[in-house]
């Protein structure tokens, strides 16, 4: 028997990490609350950024994915 836990957003609050990292890759014009609301509604990072008018949303999201599991960002959870 195996037991599996979904940590991000279920057992751990990952908002601080995900929003801070989005701001890191996208810059100051990111609307933190809008980004997080989109992510909580099921949007991908690229879609959440594109909804805010970031034309380079896919490239920014790719950078976000590269960094999101690094220890310095995980420490924000």
Coordinates of N, CA and C in Angstrom, one line a residue:
X1 N 0.8 -1.2 0.0 CA 0.0 0.0 0.0 C 0.9 1.2 0.0
X2 N 0.5 2.2 -0.8 CA 1.2 3.5 -0.9 C 0.3 4.6 -0.4
X3 N 0.9 5.6 0.2 CA 0.2 6.8 0.6 C 0.9 8.0 -0.1
X4 N 0.1 8.8 -0.8 CA 0.6 9.9 -1.6 C 0.0 11.2 -1.0
X5 N 0.8 12.2 -0.9 CA 0.3 13.5 -0.4 C 0.6 14.5 -1.5
X6 N -0.4 15.4 -1.7 CA -0.2 16.5 -2.6 C 0.2 17.7 -1.7
X7 N 1.4 18.1 -1.7 CA 1.9 19.1 -0.8 C 1.6 20.5 -1.2
X8 N 1.9 20.8 -2.5 CA 1.7 22.2 -2.9 C 0.2 22.6 -2.9
X9 N -0.1 23.5 -2.0 CA -1.5 24.0 -1.9 C -2.4 23.2 -1.0
X10 N -2.0 22.0 -0.7 CA -2.8 21.1 0.2 C -2.3 21.1 1.6
X11 N -1.1 20.6 1.7 CA -0.4 20.6 3.1 C 0.5 21.8 3.3
X12 N 1.0 22.3 2.3 CA 1.9 23.5 2.4 C 1.3 24.7 1.6
X13 N 1.5 25.9 2.1 CA 1.0 27.0 1.3 C 2.1 27.5 0.4
X14 N 1.9 27.3 -0.9 CA 3.0 27.6 -1.8 C 2.8 28.9 -2.5
X15 N 1.8 29.7 -2.1 CA 1.6 31.0 -2.7 C 2.8 31.9 -2.7
X16 N 3.4 32.1 -1.5 CA 4.6 33.0 -1.4 C 5.7 32.6 -2.4
X17 N 6.0 31.3 -2.5 CA 7.0 30.9 -3.5 C 6.6 31.2 -4.9
X18 N 5.4 30.7 -5.3 CA 5.0 30.8 -6.7 C 4.8 32.3 -7.1
X19 N 4.3 33.1 -6.3 CA 4.1 34.5 -6.6 C 5.4 35.3 -6.6
X20 N 6.3 35.0 -5.6 CA 7.6 35.7 -5.6 C 8.4 35.3 -6.8
X21 N 8.4 34.1 -7.2 CA 9.1 33.6 -8.4 C 8.5 34.2 -9.6
X22 N 7.2 34.3 -9.7 CA 6.6 34.9 -10.9 C 7.1 36.4 -11.0
X23 N 7.1 37.1 -9.9 CA 7.5 38.5 -9.8 C 9.0 38.6 -10.2
X24 N 9.8 37.6 -9.8 CA 11.2 37.5 -10.1 C 11.4 37.4 -11.6
X25 N 10.7 36.5 -12.3 CA 10.9 36.3 -13.7 C 10.1 37.4 -14.6
X26 N 9.0 37.9 -14.1 CA 8.1 38.8 -14.9 C 8.3 40.2 -14.6
X27 N 8.8 40.6 -13.4 CA 9.0 42.0 -13.1 C 7.9 42.6 -12.3
X28 N 8.1 43.9 -12.0 CA 7.3 44.6 -11.1 C 5.8 44.8 -11.6
X29 N 5.5 44.7 -12.8 CA 4.2 45.0 -13.3 C 3.2 43.8 -13.1
X30 N 3.8 42.7 -12.5 CA 2.9 41.5 -12.2 C 1.9 41.9 -11.2
X31 N 0.7 41.5 -11.4 CA -0.4 41.7 -10.4 C -0.4 40.4 -9.6
X32 N 0.2 40.4 -8.4 CA 0.3 39.2 -7.6 C -1.0 38.5 -7.4
X33 N -2.0 39.2 -7.0 CA -3.3 38.6 -6.6 C -4.0 38.0 -7.9
X34 N -3.9 38.7 -9.0 CA -4.5 38.2 -10.2 C -3.7 36.9 -10.7
X35 N -2.4 36.9 -10.6 CA -1.6 35.8 -10.9 C -2.0 34.6 -10.1
X36 N -2.1 34.8 -8.7 CA -2.4 33.7 -7.8 C -3.8 33.2 -8.1
X37 N -4.8 34.1 -8.3 CA -6.1 33.7 -8.6 C -6.2 32.8 -9.8
X38 N -5.5 33.2 -10.8 CA -5.5 32.4 -12.1 C -4.9 31.0 -11.8
X39 N -3.7 30.9 -11.0 CA -3.1 29.7 -10.7 C -4.1 28.8 -9.9
X40 N -4.7 29.4 -8.9 CA -5.7 28.6 -8.1 C -6.9 28.1 -8.9
X41 N -7.2 28.8 -9.9 CA -8.3 28.4 -10.8 C -7.9 27.3 -11.8
X42 N -6.6 27.0 -11.8 CA -6.1 25.9 -12.7 C -5.3 26.4 -13.9
X43 N -5.1 27.7 -14.0 CA -4.3 28.1 -15.1 C -2.8 27.7 -15.0
X44 N -2.2 27.4 -16.1 CA -0.8 27.2 -16.1 C -0.1 28.5 -15.8
X45 N 1.2 28.4 -15.5 CA 1.9 29.7 -15.3 C 2.0 30.5 -16.5
X46 N 2.2 29.9 -17.7 CA 2.2 30.7 -18.9 C 0.9 31.3 -19.2
X47 N -0.2 30.6 -18.9 CA -1.6 31.2 -19.1 C -1.8 32.4 -18.1
X48 N -1.4 32.2 -16.9 CA -1.6 33.2 -15.9 C -0.8 34.5 -16.2
X49 N 0.4 34.3 -16.8 CA 1.2 35.5 -17.2 C 0.6 36.1 -18.5
X50 N 0.2 35.3 -19.4 CA -0.4 35.8 -20.7 C -1.6 36.6 -20.4
X51 N -2.4 36.2 -19.4 CA -3.7 36.9 -19.1 C -3.4 38.3 -18.6
X52 N -2.2 38.5 -18.1 CA -1.8 39.9 -17.7 C -1.1 40.6 -18.8
X53 N -1.0 40.1 -20.0 CA -0.5 40.8 -21.1 C 1.0 40.6 -21.3
X54 N 1.6 39.6 -20.7 CA 3.0 39.4 -20.9 C 3.1 38.6 -22.2
X55 N 3.6 39.3 -23.3 CA 3.8 38.7 -24.6 C 4.8 37.6 -24.6
X56 N 5.7 37.6 -23.7 CA 6.7 36.6 -23.6 C 6.4 35.6 -22.5
X57 N 5.1 35.3 -22.3 CA 4.7 34.5 -21.2 C 5.2 33.1 -21.2
X58 N 5.4 32.5 -22.4 CA 5.9 31.1 -22.5 C 7.4 31.1 -22.0
X59 N 8.1 32.0 -22.5 CA 9.6 32.1 -22.1 C 9.7 32.4 -20.6
X60 N 8.9 33.3 -20.1 CA 8.9 33.6 -18.6 C 8.5 32.3 -17.8
X61 N 7.5 31.6 -18.3 CA 7.0 30.4 -17.6 C 8.1 29.3 -17.7
X62 N 8.8 29.2 -18.8 CA 9.9 28.2 -18.9 C 11.0 28.5 -17.8
X63 N 11.3 29.8 -17.6 CA 12.3 30.2 -16.6 C 11.7 29.9 -15.2
X64 N 10.5 30.1 -15.0 CA 9.8 29.9 -13.7 C 9.9 28.4 -13.4
X65 N 9.7 27.5 -14.4 CA 9.7 26.1 -14.2 C 11.2 25.6 -13.8
X66 N 12.2 26.3 -14.5 CA 13.6 26.0 -14.2 C 13.9 26.2 -12.7
X67 N 13.3 27.2 -12.1 CA 13.7 27.7 -10.8 C 12.8 27.2 -9.7
X68 N 11.5 26.9 -9.9 CA 10.5 26.7 -8.9 C 10.9 25.6 -7.9
X69 N 11.7 24.6 -8.2 CA 12.0 23.6 -7.2 C 13.4 23.8 -6.6
X70 N 14.0 24.9 -6.8 CA 15.3 25.2 -6.2 C 15.1 25.5 -4.7
X71 N 16.1 25.1 -3.9 CA 16.0 25.3 -2.5 C 15.7 26.7 -2.0
X72 N 16.3 27.7 -2.6 CA 16.1 29.1 -2.2 C 14.6 29.5 -2.4
X73 N 13.9 28.9 -3.4 CA 12.5 29.2 -3.6 C 11.6 28.3 -2.7
X74 N 12.0 27.1 -2.6 CA 11.2 26.1 -1.7 C 11.2 26.6 -0.3
X75 N 12.2 27.3 0.2 CA 12.3 27.8 1.5 C 11.1 28.8 1.8
X76 N 10.5 29.3 0.8 CA 9.4 30.2 1.0 C 8.1 29.5 1.3
X77 N 8.0 28.2 1.1 CA 6.8 27.4 1.5 C 6.7 27.3 3.0

